[in-house]
Short mmCIF file of C-alpha atoms in Angstrom, two decimals:
data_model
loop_
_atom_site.label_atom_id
_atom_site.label_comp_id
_atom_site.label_asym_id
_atom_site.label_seq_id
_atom_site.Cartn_x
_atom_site.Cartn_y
_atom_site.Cartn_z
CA UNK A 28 -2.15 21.92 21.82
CA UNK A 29 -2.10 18.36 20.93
CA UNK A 30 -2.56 16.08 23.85
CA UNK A 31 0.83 14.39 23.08
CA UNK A 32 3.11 17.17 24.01
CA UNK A 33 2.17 16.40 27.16
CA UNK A 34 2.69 12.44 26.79
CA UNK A 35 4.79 11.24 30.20
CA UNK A 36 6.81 9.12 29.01
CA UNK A 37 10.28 11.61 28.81
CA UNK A 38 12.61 9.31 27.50
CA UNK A 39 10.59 9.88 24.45
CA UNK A 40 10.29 13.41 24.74
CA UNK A 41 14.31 13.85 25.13
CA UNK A 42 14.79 11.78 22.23
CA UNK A 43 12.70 13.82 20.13
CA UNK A 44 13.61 17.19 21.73
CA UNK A 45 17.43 16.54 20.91
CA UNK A 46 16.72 15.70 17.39
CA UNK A 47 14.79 18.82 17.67
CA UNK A 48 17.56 20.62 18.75
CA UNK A 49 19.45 19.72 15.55
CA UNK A 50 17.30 20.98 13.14
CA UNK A 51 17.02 24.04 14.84
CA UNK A 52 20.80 24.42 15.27
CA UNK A 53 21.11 23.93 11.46
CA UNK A 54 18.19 26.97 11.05
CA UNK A 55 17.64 24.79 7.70
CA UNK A 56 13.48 24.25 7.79
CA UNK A 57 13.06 20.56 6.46
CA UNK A 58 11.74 21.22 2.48
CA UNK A 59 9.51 19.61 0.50
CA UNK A 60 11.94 17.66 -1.34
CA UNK A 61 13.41 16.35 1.47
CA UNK A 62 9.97 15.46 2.50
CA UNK A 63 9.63 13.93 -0.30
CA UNK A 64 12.41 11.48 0.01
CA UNK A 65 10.88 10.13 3.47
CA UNK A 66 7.76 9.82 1.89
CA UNK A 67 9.04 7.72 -0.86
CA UNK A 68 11.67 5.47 1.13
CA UNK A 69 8.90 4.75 3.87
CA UNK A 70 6.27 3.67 1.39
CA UNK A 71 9.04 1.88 -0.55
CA UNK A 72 9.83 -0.44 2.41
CA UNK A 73 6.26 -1.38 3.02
CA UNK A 74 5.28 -2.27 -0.64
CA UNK A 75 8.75 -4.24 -0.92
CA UNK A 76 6.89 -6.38 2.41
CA UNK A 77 3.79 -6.51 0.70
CA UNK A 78 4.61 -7.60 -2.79
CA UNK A 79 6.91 -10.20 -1.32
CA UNK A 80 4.05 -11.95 0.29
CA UNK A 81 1.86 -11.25 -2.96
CA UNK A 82 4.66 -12.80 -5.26
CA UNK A 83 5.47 -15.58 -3.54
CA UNK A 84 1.64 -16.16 -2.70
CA UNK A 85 1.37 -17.62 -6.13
CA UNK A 86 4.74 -19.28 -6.46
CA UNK A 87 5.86 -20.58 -3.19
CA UNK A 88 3.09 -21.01 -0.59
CA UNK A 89 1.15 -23.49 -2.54
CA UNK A 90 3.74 -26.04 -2.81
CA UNK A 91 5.16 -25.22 0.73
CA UNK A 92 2.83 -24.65 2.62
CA UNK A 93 -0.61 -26.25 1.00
CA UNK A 94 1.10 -29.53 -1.13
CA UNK A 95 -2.09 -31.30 -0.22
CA UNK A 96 -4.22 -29.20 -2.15
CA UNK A 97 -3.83 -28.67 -6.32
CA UNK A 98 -2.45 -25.82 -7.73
CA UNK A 99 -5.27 -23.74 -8.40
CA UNK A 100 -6.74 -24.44 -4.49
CA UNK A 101 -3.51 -23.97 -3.09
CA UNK A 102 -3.40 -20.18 -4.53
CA UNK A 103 -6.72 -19.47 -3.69
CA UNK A 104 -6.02 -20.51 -0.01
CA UNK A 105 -2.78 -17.91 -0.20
CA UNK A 106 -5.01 -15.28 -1.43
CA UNK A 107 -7.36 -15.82 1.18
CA UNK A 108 -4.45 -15.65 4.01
CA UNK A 109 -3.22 -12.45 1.50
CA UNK A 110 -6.42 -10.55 2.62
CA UNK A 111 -5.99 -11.22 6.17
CA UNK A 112 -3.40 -7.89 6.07
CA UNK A 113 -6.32 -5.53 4.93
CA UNK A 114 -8.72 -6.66 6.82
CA UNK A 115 -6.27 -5.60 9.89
CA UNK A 116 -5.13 -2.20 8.78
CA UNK A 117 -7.97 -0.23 9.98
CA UNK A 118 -7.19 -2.02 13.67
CA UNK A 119 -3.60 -1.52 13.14
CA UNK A 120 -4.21 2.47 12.97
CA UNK A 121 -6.99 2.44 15.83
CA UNK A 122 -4.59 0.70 18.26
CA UNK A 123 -1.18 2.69 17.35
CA UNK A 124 -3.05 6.02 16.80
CA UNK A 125 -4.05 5.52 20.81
CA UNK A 126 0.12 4.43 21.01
CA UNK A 127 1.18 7.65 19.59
CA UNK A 128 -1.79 9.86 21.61
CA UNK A 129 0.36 8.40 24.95
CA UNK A 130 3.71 7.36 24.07
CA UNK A 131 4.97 9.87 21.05
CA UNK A 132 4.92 9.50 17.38
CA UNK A 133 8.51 8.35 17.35
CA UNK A 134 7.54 5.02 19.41
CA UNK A 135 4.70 4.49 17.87
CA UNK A 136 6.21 4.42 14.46
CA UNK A 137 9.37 2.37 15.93
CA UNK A 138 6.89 -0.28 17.19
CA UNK A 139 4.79 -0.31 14.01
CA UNK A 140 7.79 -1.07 11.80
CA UNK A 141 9.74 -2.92 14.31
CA UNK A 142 6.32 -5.21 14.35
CA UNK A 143 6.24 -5.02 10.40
CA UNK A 144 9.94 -6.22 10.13
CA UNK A 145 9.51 -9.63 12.46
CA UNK A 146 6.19 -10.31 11.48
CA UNK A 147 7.93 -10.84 7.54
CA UNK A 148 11.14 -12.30 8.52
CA UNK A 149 9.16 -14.62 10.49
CA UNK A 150 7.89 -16.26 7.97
CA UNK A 151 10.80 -17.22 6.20
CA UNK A 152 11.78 -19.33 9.33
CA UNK A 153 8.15 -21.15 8.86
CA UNK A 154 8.77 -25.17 7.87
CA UNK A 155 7.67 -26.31 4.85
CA UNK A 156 4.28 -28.13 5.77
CA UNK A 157 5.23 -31.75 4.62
CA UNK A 158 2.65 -33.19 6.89
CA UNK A 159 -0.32 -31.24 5.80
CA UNK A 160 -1.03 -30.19 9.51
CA UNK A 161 -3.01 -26.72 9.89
CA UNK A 162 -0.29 -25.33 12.61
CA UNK A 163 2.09 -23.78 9.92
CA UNK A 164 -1.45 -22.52 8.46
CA UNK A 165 -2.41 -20.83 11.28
CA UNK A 166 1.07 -19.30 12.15
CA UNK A 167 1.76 -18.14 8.51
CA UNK A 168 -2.33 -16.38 8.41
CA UNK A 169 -1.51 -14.86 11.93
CA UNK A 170 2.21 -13.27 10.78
CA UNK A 171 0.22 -12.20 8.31
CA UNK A 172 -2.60 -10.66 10.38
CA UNK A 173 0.42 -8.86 12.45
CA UNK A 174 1.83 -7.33 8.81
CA UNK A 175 -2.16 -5.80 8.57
CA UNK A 176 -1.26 -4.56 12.08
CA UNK A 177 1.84 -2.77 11.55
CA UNK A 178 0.76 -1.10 7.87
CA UNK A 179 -1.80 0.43 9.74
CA UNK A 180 0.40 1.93 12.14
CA UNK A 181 3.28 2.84 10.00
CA UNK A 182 1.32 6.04 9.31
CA UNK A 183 3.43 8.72 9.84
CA UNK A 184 1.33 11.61 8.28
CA UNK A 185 4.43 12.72 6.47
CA UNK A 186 2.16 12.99 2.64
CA UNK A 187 -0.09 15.02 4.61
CA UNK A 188 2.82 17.61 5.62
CA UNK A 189 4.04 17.22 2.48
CA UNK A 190 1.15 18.48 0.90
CA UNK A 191 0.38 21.18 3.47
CA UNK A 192 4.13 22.32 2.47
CA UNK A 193 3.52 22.13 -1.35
CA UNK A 194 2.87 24.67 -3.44
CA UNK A 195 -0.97 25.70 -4.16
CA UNK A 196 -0.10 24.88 -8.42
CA UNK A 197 1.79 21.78 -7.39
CA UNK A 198 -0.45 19.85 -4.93
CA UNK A 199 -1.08 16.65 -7.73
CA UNK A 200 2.88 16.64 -8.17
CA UNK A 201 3.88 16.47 -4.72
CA UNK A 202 0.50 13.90 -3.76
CA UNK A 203 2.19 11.50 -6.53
CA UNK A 204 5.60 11.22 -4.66
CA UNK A 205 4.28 8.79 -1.70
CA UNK A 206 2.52 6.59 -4.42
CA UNK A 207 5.91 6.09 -5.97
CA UNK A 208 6.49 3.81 -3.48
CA UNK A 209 4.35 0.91 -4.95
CA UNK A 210 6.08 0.74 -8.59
CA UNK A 211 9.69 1.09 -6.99
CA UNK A 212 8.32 -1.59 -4.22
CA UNK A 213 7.17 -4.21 -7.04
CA UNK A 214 10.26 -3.29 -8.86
CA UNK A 215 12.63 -4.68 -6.11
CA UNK A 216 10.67 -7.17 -5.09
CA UNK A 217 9.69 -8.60 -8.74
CA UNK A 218 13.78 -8.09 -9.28
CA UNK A 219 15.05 -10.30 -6.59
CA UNK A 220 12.12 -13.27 -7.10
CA UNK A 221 13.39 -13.44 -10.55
CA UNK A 222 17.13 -13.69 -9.80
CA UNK A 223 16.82 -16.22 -7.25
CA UNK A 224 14.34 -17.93 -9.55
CA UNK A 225 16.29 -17.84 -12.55
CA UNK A 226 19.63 -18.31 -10.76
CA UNK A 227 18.19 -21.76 -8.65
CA UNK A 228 16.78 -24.81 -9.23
CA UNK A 229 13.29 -25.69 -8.51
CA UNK A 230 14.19 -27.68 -5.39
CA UNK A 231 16.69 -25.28 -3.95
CA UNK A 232 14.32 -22.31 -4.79
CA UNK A 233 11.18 -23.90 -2.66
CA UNK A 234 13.67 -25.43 -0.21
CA UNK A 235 15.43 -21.99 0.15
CA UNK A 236 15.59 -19.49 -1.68
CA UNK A 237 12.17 -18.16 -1.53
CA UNK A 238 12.85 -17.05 2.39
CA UNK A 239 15.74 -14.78 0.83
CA UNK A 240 13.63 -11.17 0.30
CA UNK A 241 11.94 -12.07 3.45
CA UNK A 242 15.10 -11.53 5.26
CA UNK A 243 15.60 -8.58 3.03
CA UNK A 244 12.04 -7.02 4.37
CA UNK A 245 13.43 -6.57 7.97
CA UNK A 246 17.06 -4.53 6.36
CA UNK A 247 14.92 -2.16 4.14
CA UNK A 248 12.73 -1.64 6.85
CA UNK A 249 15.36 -0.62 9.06
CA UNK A 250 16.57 1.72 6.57
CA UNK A 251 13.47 3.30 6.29
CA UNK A 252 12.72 3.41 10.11
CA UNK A 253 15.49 6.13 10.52
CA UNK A 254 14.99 7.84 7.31
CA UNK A 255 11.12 8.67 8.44
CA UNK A 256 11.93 9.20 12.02
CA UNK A 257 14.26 12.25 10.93
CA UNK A 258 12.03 13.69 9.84
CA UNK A 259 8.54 12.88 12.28
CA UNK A 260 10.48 14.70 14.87
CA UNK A 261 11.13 17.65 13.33
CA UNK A 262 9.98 21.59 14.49
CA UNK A 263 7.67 21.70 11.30
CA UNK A 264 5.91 18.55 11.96
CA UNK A 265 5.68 19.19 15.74
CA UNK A 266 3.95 22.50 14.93
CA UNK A 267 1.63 20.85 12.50
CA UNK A 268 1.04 18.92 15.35
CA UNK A 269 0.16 21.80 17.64
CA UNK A 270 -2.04 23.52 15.31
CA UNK A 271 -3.95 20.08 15.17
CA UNK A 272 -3.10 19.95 11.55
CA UNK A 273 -1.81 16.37 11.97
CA UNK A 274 -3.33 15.58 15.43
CA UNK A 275 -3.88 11.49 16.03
CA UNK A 276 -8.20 11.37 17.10
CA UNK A 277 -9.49 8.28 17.92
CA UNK A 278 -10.92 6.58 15.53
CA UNK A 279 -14.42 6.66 17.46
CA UNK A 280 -14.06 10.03 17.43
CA UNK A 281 -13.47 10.88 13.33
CA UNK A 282 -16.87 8.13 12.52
CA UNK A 283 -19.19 10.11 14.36
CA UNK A 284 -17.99 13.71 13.36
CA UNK A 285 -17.08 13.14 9.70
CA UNK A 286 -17.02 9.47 9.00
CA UNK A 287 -19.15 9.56 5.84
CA UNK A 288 -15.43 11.09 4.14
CA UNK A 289 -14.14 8.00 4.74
CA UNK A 290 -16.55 6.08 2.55
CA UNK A 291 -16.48 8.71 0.13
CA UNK A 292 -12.85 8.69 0.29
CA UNK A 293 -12.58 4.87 -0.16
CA UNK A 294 -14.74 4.72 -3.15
CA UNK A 295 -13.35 7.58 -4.74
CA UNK A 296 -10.16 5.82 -5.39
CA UNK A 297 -11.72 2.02 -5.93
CA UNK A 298 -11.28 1.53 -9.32
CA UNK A 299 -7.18 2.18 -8.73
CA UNK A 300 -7.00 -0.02 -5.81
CA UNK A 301 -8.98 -2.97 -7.72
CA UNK A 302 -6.31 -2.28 -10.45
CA UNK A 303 -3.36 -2.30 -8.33
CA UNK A 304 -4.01 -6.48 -7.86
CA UNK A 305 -5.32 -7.36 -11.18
CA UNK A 306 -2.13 -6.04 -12.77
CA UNK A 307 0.17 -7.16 -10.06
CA UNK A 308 -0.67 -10.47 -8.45
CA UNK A 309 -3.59 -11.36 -10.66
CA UNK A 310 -1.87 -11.99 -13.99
CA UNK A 311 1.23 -13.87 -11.95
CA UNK A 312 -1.57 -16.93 -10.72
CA UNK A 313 -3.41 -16.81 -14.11
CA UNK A 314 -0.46 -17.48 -16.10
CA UNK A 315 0.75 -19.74 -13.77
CA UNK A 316 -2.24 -21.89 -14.13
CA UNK A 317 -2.93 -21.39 -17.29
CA UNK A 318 1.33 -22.92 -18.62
CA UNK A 319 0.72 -20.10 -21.51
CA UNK A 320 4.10 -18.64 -21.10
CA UNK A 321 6.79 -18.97 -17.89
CA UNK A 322 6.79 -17.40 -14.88
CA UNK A 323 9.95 -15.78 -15.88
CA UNK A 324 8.56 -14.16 -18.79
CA UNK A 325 5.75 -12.68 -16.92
CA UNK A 326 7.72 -11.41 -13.95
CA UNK A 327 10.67 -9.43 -16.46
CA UNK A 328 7.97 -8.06 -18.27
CA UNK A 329 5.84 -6.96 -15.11
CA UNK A 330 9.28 -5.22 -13.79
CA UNK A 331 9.07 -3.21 -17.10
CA UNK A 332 5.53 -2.43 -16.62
CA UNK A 333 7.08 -1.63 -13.04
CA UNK A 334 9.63 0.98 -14.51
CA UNK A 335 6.21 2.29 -16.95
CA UNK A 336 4.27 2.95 -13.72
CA UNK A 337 7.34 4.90 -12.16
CA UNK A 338 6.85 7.35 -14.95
CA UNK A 339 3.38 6.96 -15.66
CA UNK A 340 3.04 7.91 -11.53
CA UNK A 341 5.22 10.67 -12.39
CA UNK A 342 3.03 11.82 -15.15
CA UNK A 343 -0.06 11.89 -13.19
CA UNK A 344 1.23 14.82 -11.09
CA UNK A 345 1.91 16.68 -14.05
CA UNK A 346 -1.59 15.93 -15.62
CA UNK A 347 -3.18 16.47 -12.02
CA UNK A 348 -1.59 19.99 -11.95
CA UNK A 349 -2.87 21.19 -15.29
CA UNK A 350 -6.59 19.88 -15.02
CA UNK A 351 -7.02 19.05 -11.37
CA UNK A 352 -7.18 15.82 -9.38
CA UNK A 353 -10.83 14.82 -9.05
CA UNK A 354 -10.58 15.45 -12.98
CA UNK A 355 -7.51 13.38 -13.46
CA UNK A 356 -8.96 10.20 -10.95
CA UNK A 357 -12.20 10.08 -13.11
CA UNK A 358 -10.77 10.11 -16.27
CA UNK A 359 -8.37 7.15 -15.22
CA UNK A 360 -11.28 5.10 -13.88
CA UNK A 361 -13.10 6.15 -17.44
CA UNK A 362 -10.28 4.53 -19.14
CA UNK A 363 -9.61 1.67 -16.85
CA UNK A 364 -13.46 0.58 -17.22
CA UNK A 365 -12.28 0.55 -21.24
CA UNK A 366 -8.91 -1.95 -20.22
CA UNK A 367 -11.60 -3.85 -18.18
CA UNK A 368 -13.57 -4.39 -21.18
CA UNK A 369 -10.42 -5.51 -23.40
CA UNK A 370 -9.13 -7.77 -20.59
CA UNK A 371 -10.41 -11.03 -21.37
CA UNK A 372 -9.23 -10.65 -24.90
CA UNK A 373 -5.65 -9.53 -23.77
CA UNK A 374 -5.23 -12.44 -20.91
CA UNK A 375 -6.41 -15.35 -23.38
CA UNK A 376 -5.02 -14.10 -26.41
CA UNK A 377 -1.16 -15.25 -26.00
CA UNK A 378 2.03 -14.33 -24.39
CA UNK A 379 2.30 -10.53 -26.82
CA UNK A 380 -1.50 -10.19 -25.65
CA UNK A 381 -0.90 -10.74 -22.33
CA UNK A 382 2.34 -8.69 -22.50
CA UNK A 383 0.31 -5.59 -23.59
CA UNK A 384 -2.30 -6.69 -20.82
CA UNK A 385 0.42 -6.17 -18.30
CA UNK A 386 2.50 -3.06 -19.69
CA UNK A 387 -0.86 -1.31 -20.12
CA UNK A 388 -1.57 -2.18 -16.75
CA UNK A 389 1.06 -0.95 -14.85
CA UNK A 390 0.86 2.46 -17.18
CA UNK A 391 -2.99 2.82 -16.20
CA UNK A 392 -2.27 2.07 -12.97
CA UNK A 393 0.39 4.67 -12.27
CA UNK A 394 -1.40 7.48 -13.96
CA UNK A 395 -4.68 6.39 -11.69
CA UNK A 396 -2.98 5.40 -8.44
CA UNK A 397 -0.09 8.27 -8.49
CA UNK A 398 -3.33 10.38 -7.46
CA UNK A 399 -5.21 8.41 -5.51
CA UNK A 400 -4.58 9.47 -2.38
CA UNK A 401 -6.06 12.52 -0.50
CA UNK A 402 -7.98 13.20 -3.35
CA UNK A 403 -11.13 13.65 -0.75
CA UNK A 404 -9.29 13.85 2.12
CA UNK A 405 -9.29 17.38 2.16
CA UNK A 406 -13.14 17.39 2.95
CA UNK A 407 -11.64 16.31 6.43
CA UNK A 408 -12.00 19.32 9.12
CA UNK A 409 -8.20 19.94 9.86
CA UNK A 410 -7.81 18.12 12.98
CA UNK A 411 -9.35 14.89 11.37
CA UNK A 412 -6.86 15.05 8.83
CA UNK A 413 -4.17 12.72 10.67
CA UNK A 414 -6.74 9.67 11.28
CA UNK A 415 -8.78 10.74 8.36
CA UNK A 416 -6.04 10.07 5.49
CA UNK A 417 -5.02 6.98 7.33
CA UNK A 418 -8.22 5.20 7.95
CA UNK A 419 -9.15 6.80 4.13
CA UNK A 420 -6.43 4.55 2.97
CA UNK A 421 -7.54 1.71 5.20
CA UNK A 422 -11.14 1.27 3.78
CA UNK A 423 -9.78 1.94 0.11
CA UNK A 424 -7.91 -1.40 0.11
CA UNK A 425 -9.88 -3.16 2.39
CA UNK A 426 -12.66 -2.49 -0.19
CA UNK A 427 -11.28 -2.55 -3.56
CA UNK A 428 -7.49 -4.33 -3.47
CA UNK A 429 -8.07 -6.93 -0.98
CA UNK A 430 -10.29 -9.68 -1.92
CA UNK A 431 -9.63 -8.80 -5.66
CA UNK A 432 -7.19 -11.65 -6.74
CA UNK A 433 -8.82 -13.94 -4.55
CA UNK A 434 -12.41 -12.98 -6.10
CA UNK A 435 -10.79 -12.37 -9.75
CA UNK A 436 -8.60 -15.90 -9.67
CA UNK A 437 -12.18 -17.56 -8.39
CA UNK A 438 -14.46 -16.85 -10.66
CA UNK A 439 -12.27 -16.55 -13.64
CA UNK A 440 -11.05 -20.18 -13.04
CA UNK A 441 -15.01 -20.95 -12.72
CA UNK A 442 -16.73 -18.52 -15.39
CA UNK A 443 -14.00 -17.24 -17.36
CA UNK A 444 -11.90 -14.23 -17.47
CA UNK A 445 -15.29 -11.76 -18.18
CA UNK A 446 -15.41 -11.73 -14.49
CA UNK A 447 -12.38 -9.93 -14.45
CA UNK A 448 -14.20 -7.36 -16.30
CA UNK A 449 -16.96 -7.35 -14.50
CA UNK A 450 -14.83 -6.60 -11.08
CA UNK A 451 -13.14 -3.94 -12.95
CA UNK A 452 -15.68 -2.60 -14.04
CA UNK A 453 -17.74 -2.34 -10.05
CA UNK A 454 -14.79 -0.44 -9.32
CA UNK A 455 -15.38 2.11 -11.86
CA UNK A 456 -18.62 2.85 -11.52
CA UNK A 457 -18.12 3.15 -7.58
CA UNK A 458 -15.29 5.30 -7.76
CA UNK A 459 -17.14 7.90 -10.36
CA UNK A 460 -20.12 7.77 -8.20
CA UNK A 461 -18.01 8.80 -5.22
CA UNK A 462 -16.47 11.79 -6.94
CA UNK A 463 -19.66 12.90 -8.22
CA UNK A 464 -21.39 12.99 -4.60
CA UNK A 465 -17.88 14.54 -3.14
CA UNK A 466 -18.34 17.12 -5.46
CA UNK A 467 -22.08 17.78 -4.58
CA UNK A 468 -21.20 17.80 -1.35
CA UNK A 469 -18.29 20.24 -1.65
CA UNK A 470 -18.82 23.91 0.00
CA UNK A 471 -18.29 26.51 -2.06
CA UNK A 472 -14.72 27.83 -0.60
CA UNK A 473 -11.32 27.61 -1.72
CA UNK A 474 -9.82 24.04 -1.80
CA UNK A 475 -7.59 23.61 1.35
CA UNK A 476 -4.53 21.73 1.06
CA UNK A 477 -5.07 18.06 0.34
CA UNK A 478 -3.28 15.32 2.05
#
């Protein structure tokens, strides 16, 4: 029995128990569909946050907040701040893993995204630093420390029940649902920076309307607050909880049973994770510097490469299905080492070149990301599954996604766009060394469900 049916706090417990109580009453088991939905809504909210700060990274906080340094400076300061989320996650899930062990899963996932919400709407009330003092610096890298925080503890384990609820034939569909949430996240987010910037002027847009989607962040995450609560307190969840399917271990704990998985698990999915920047944020700065085409341009065309990924994402599960996932994530990372290689050609070649740099992109991306997650995780003894996926997660963009447009922007600017290819191309060869010791150290027994 999991230590947190037997949490004291029982204003928590009553809470839960009388959603309970209304699931049962409807004797209509939640399905993976409506799974699904959470799944997708929840990770939804929390790319919209993150892309938000990654978009206006390269067109807002340079002149706002850094207007003593030069352009190029100025972004590479914001991508240094941008990392400061990552490097948090894995102490965002330590800390509200212990949370939910003693105060329920339904607080700790209130707090996480109650601390997610104010740490981005925060921002937007951050002065423009005319002065070229270090205070707004500091504030703006520790709101951004705090978002690191609260994505680590907005794991709710829902893609692991979804996957322990899907199908044996259908395991790659329903692990692509919760990646869905990063194209549909860009999507909104790349939408509303290019209305406001197309719809203000310069001055108004810097003054202004930059702080809009900020705003937006803390509504969306509200939405999605009640949408995954619904269904964390469910009887199917609470029994996966019992049967220490989805039991929250310390983190202390998981590293000295099992915590070679989550290295393995990390680098098994690198090469998608250095992608997911390079395509996303990456291209944004380098255009930017480079005057080759406008910033309008490149942000309707990366909302099409956006709408690509949804159904390249979509596609993955179907491909996963048919020739299995470790199969599908090393023939992505195959092919992405090949985009590395035509990179430099595509970025410096003009605006058609870098339009086919960014729709191929996004398509790689979703058919490589869609099954990045939980392709190892199942390696994970059953009760390590919870903190396992989570902290899986953690390491993969802590080690792949974020330092990648600061290191790609760097070195680029300094050595030329070949170092793009050569960061690329680390990732590849990590992530298909990963899969091939997963699968040497794989026991030979049926594959358990895969979170």
């Amino acid at each position: 029995m999991s230590s947190i049916s037997h949490a004291p706090h029982h204003a928590v417990d009553v809470a839960e128990n009388d959603v309970r109580r209304q699931h049962q009453a409807s004797h209509a088991p939640v399905a993976p569909n409506e799974i699904a939905v959470g799944v997708v809504i929840g990770r939804a909210s929390e790319y919209f946050d993150f892309f938000t700060y990654g978009i206006a990274s390269v067109l807002v906080f340079p002149s706002v907040f850094f207007p003593f340094l030069n352009q190029v400076d100025g972004i590479l300061l914001a991508f240094t701040i941008f990392s400061f989320a990552f490097i948090a996650r894995p102490f965002g899930t330590t800390l509200f893993m212990a949370i939910q062990r003693n105060f329920g899963r339904s607080t700790k996932l209130t707090a996480s995204l109650f601390l997610l919400g104010t740490s981005t709407v925060c921002i937007a009330f951050l002065p423009s630093n005319t002065t070229g003092g270090y205070t707004v610096i500091f504030i703006l890298g520790l709101l951004r420390f705090l978002q690191g925080i609260a994505l680590g503890g907005s794991w709710d384990g829902l893609p692991s029940l979804l996957a322990l609820n899907a199908p044996k034939n259908r395991r790659g569909w329903f692990a692509m649902l919760g990646q869905l949430g990063a194209p549909v996240g860009f999507l909104i987010a790349g939408s509303l920076f290019l209305f406001l910037h197309t719809q203000l002027s310069r001055e108004d847009f810097l003054d202004w309307g930059w702080r809009y989607p900020f705003f937006v962040a803390f509504a969306i995450n509200v939405v999605a607050l009640f949408a995954r609560l619904r269904l964390v307190v469910t009887e199917e969840y609470t029994q996966a909880l019992e049967e220490w399917v989805l039991e929250p271990i310390g983190t202390i704990d998981l590293v000295h049973a099992q915590g070679y998985n989550l290295f393995i698990g990390a680098f098994a999915a690198l090469a998608s994770y250095a992608l997911f920047h390079l395509v996303t944020v990456f291209p944004l700065s380098w255009i930017a510097i480079d005057h080759s085409q406008s910033i309008d341009n490149v942000l309707t065309v990366q909302i099409i490469g956006a709408l690509v990924a949804v159904l390249a994402t979509v596609a993955s599960g179907v491909i996963a299905d048919k020739f299995g996932r470790r199969n599908t994530l090393g023939t992505m990372a195959i092919l992405i080492g090949l985009f590395a290689v035509a990179t430099p050609f595509l970025l410096d070649g003009g605006r058609f070149a870098q339009d086919t740099f960014l729709v191929l992109g996004f398509a790689l991306l979703g058919l490589s990301y869609g099954q990045a997650a939980g392709t190892v995780t199942s390696n994970f003894e059953k009760r390590y599954r919870y903190t396992g996926a989570a902290l899986t997660t953690d390491f993969a963009w802590l080690i792949g996604a974020a330092f990648a447009p600061l290191v790609a922007l760097g070195l680029s600017y300094r050595f030329g766009l070949i170092a793009v290819s050569a960061y690329l191309l680390s990732g590849v060869v990590c992530t298909l060394l990963a899969l091939r010791i997963n699968k040497s150290l794989e026991a030979p027994r049926p594959e358990p469900a895969a979170p």
